[in-house]
XYZ file of C-alpha atoms in Angstrom:
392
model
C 27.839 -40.022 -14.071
C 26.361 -39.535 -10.468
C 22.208 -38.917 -10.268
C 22.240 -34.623 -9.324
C 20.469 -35.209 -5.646
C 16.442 -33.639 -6.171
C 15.271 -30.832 -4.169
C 13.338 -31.704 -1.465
C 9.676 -32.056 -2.230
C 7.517 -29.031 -1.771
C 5.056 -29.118 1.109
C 1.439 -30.383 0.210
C -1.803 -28.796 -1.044
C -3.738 -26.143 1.016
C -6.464 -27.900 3.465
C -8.307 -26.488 6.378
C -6.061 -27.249 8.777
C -3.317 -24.711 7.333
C -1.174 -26.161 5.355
C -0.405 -24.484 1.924
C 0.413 -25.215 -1.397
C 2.875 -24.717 -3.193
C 1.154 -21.860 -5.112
C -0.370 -20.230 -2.492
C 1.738 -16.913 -1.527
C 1.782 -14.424 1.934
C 0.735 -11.373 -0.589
C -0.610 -11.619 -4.010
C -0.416 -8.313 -6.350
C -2.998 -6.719 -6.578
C -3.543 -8.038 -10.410
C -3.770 -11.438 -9.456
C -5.888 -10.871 -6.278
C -8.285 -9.293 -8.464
C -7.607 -10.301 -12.113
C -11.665 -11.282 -11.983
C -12.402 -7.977 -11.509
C -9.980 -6.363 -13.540
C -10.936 -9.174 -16.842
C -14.723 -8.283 -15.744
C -14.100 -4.494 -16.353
C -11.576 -5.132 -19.536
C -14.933 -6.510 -21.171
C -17.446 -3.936 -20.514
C -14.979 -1.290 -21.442
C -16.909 0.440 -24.096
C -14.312 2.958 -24.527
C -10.754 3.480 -26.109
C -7.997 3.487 -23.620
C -4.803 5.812 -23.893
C -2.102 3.992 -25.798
C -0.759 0.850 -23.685
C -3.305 0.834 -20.837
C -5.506 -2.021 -20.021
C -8.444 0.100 -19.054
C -10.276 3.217 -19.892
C -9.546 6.123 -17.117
C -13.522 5.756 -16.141
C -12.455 1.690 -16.184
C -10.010 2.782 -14.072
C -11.549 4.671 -11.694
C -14.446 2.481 -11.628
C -11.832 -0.631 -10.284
C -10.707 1.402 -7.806
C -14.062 3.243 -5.765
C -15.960 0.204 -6.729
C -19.711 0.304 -6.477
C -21.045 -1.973 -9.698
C -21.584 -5.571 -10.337
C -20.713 -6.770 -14.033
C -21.571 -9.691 -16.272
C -18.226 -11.293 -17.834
C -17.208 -14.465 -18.963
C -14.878 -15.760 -16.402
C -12.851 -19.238 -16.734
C -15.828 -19.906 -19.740
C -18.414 -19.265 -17.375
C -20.850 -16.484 -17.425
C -20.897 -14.631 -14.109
C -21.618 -11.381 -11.818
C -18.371 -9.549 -10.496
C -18.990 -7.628 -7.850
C -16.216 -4.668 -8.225
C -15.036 -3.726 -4.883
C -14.050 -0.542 -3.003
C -9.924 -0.436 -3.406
C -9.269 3.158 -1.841
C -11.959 5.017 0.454
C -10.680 8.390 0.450
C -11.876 10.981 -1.850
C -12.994 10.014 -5.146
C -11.538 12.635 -6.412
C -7.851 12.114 -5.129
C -8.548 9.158 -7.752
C -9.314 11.151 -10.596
C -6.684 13.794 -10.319
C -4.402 10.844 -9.836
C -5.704 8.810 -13.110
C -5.660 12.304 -15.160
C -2.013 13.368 -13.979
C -0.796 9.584 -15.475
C -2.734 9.891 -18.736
C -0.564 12.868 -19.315
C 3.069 13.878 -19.963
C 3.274 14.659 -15.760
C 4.937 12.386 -12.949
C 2.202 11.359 -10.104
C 3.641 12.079 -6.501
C 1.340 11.000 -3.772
C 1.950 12.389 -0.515
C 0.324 12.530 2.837
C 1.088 11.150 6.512
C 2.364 7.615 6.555
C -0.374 4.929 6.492
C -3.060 6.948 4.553
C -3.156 4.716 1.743
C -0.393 5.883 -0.665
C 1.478 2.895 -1.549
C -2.379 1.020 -1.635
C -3.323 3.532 -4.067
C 0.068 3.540 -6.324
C -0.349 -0.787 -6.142
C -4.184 -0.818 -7.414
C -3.708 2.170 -10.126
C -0.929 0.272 -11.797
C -2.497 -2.951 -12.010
C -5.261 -1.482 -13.358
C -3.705 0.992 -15.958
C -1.092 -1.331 -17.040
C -1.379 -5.272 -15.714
C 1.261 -5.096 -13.582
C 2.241 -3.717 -9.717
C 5.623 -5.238 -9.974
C 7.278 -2.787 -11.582
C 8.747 -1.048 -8.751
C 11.936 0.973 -6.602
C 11.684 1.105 -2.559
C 13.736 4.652 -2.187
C 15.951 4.243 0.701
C 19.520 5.784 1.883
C 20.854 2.993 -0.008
C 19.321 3.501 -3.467
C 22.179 4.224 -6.233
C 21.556 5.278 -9.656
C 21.869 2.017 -11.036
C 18.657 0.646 -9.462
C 16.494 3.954 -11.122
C 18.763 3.598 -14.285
C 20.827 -0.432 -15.088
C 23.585 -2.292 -14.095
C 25.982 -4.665 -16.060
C 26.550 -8.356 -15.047
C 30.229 -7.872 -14.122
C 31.505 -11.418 -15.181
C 30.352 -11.420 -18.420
C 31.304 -7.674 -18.843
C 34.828 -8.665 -18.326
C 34.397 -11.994 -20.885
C 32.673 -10.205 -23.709
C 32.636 -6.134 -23.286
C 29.754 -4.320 -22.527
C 26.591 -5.124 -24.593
C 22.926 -5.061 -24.698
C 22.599 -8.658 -23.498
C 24.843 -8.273 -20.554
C 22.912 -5.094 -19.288
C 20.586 -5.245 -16.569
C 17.914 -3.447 -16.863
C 16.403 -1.939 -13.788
C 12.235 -1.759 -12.821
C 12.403 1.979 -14.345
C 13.966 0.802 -17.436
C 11.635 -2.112 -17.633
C 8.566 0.308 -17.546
C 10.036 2.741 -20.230
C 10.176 -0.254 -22.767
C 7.175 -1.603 -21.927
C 5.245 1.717 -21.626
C 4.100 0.801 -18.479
C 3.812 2.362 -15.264
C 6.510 2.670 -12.414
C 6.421 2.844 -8.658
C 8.587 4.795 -6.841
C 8.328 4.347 -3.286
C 9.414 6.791 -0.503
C 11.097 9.280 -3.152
C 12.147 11.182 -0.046
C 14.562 8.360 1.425
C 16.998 8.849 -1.442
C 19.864 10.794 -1.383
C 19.517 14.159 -3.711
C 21.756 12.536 -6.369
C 19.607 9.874 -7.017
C 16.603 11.594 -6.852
C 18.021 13.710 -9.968
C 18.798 10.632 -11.771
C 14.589 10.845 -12.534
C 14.930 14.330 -14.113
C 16.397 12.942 -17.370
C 14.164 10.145 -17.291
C 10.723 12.483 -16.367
C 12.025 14.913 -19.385
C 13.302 13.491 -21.912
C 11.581 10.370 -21.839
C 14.910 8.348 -22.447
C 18.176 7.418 -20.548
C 21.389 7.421 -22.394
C 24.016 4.167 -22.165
C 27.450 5.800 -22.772
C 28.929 2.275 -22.460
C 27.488 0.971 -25.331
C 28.383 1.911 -28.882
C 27.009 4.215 -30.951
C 24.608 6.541 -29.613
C 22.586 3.877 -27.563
C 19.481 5.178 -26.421
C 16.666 3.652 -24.664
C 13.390 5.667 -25.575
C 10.437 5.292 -22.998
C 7.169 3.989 -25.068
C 3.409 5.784 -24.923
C 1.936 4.866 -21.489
C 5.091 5.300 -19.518
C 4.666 7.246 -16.121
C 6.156 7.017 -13.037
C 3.857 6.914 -9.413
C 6.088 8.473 -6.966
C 5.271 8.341 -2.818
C 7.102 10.543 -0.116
C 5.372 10.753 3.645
C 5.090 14.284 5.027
C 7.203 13.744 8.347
C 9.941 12.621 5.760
C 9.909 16.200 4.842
C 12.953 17.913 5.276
C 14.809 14.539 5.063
C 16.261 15.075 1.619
C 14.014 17.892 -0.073
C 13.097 17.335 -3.557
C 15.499 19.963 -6.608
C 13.192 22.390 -7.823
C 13.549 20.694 -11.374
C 12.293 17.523 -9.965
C 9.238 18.748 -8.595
C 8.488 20.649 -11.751
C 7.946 17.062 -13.233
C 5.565 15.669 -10.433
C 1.712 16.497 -10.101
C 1.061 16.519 -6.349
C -1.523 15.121 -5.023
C -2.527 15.140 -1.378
C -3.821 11.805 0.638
C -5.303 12.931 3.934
C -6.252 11.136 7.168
C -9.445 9.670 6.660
C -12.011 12.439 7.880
C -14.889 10.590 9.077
C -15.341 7.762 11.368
C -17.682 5.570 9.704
C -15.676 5.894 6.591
C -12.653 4.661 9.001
C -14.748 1.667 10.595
C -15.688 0.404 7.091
C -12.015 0.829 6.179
C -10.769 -1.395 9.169
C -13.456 -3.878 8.957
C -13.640 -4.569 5.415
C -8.951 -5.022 5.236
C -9.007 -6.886 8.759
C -11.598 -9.128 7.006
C -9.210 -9.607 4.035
C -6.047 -10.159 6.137
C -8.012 -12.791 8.163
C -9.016 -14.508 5.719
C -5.255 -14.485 4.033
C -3.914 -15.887 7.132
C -6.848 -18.423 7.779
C -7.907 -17.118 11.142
C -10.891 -18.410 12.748
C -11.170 -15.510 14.922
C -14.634 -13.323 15.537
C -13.813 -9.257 14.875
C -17.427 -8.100 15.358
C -18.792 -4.344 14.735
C -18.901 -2.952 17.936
C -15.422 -3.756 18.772
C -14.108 -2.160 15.351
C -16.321 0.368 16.322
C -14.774 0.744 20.228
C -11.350 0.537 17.892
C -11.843 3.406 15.750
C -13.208 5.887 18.343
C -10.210 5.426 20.616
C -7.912 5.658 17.315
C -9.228 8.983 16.263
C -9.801 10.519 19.722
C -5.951 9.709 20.324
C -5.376 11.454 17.281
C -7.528 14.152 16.981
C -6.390 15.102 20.913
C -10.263 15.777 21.519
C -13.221 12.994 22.097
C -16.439 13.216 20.352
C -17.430 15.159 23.844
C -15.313 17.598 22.799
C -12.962 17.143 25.814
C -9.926 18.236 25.149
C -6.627 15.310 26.002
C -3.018 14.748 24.874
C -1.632 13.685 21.716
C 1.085 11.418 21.032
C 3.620 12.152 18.711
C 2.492 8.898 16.135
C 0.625 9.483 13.440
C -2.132 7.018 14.467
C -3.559 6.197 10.994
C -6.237 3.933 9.944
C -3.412 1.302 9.033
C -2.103 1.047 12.405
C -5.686 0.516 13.822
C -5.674 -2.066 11.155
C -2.610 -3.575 12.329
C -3.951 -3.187 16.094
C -7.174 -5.178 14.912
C -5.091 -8.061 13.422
C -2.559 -7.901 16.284
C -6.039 -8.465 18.776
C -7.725 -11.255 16.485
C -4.361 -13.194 16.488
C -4.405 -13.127 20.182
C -7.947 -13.931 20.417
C -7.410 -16.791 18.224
C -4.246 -18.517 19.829
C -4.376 -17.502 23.811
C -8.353 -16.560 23.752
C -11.960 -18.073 23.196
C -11.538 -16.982 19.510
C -13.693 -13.775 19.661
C -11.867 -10.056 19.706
C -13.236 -8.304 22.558
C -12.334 -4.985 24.144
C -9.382 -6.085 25.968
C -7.335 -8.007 23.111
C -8.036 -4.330 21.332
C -6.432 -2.394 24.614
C -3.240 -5.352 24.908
C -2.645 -4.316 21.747
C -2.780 -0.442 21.713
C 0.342 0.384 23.632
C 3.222 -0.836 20.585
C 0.807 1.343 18.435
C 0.883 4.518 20.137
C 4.136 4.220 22.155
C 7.179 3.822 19.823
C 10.104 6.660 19.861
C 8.956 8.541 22.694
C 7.915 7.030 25.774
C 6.028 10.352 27.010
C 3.257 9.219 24.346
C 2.478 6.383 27.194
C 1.627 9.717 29.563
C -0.834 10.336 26.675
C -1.984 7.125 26.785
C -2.784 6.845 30.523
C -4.768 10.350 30.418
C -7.158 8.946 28.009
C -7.429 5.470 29.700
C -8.192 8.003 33.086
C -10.357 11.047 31.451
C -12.282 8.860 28.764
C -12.109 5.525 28.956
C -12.593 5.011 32.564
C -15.894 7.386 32.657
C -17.350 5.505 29.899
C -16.786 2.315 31.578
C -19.014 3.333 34.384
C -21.763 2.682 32.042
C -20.894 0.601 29.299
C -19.431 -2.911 29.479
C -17.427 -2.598 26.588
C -15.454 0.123 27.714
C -15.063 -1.126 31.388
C -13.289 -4.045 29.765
C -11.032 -1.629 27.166
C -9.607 0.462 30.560
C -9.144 -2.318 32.474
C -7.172 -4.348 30.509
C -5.540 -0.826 29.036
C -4.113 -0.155 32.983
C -2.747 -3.484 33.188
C -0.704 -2.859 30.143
C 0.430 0.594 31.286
């Protein structure tokens, strides 16, 4: 009998130089990027957690805001875990959010897009129950079978439906587990699916006609579900009245202070360099320079208190995120390595102008009224318009 041919062999281990290995991914979940943390915490838990989760709710909340260091026994070695800042909104929004799950309520987090929603949702399951992964992207496109199961078709039509030839979908998954599920952009789906949930939210169960018997599959203690829905999606396809009966809402704003904002871009652009081993210099001023423009643009008023335009984007902190990456990237491959105002400015336009090209008028009256009057007197700035009229 003829050798099967081998699969080709896997590239080789992770060096310097950028080469990965095989186990190295684009994104880890948040449980594995910060199992250390999360095993840390699971040891100086002194109190009982609700059936099924990992942590404590003040375990919880403590992973998320960050703020301690803790002694833990980590790969057999004693050491200090710094726990990290996850989510730098209001602490608050955190502990509404952990309550709402530790009760018989849905969690629906809503806000502008790029506030931090789907963040949020990722870190508060991996905290409360081990595992992010557990989850449903709403779109147009989303049936009832992905909230509810599905049935391998070829082996339905050799053996009849059964339990073993049911597939089980994330929601499903979470009931019999008793672990959490994320529901992403609720809004996208179409009202019919969205009222697929209501069986699941009340009764706590989801019937299989197909099966025989009365086959029932009962959610366990620690099931919840961790629902997000932007607010310009509002009006797409409205939640039922019985739906949002079964979801505690809780509101994620804009960030509301700049410094909060800079610390927020510096401390994720740090991250995401570092994930896609990039050499390149993002220093505090420029971050700074960053953030100013971002929520000048947005708030249609400079710290002067001039009044100017604003675009119809949302402008959130993720975009200048994105904008900061964007700038190292070309700093890094076409520059001398180090961000400077300009790579910021080349990379502003694609986050302001999308849909509607009269945001670029929006964009030119604060590279006239702002950015050029600064630039009389700082160098920093004088570099930001310049290269901000050449791209305009």
């Amino acid at each position: 009998m003829a050798k099967k041919p081998t699969a080709p062999a896997a590239p080789s281990a992770a060096t310097s130089s950028g080469a990965v290995s095989p186990e190295t991914v684009l994104r880890e979940p948040a449980e594995k990027r910060y199992a250390d943390q999360l095993e840390a915490l699971r040891q100086n838990d002194t109190e009982t957690p609700p059936t099924n989760w990992k942590l404590s709710p003040r375990s919880v909340l403590t992973y998320v805001i960050g703020g301690k260091t803790l002694k833990a026994t980590i790969g057999g070695k004693s050491v200090e875990v710094p726990i990290t800042r996850k989510f730098f909104g209001d602490d608050g929004v955190v502990e509404r959010s952990i309550v709402t799950l530790a009760s018989e309520r849905a969690l629906l987090l809503v806000g502008e897009p790029g506030t931090g929603k789907s963040w949020l949702s990722e870190h508060l399951a991996a905290a409360i129950c081990g595992t992010s992964l557990l989850t449903i992207q709403g779109t147009a496109g989303t049936t009832e079978e992905h909230i509810k199961y599905s049935w391998n078709i070829a082996r339905v039509i050799a053996e009849g439906p059964t339990a073993q030839n049911m597939i089980a979908s994330p929601a499903m998954i979470a009931m019999k587990g008793g672990a959490l599920l994320r529901f992403e952009e609720l809004t996208r789906c179409v009202p019919d699916v969205q009222d697929a949930l209501v069986s699941i939210l009340s009764d706590k169960a989801v019937a299989v006609p197909e099966l025989p018997g009365d086959a029932m599959v009962f959610a366990k203690p620690g099931f919840n579900i961790i629902a997000t829905a932007n607010t310009r999606d509002q009006g797409v396809n409205e939640l039922s009245a019985a739906l949002k009966r079964r979801f505690n809402y809780v509101y994620i704003p804009i960030v509301g202070d700049q410094k909060t904002e800079v610390k927020i871009v510096q401390q994720r652009s740090a991250e995401l360099l570092e994930r896609y081993n990039l050499p390149a210099k993002l220093s505090p001023p420029v971050i700074e320079l960053l953030a100013t423009v971002f929520r000048e643009i947005r708030n249609g008023k400079t710290s002067d208190g001039v009044s100017i335009k604003k675009p119809s984007t949302t402008l959130s902190t993720a975009e200048a995120i994105g904008v900061a990456l964007d700038a190292a990237l070309h700093a890094r491959f076409f520059g001398g390595g180090e961000v400077g105002p300009a790579d910021i400015a080349r990379n502003m336009v694609g986050a302001v102008v999308k849909e509607d090209q009269e945001d670029k008028v929006a964009l030119k009256e604060y590279a006239t009224v702002v950015a050029k009057k600064r630039g009389a007197k700082d160098k920093s700035w004088k570099e930001f318009h310049d290269a901000l009229v050449e791209q305009l």
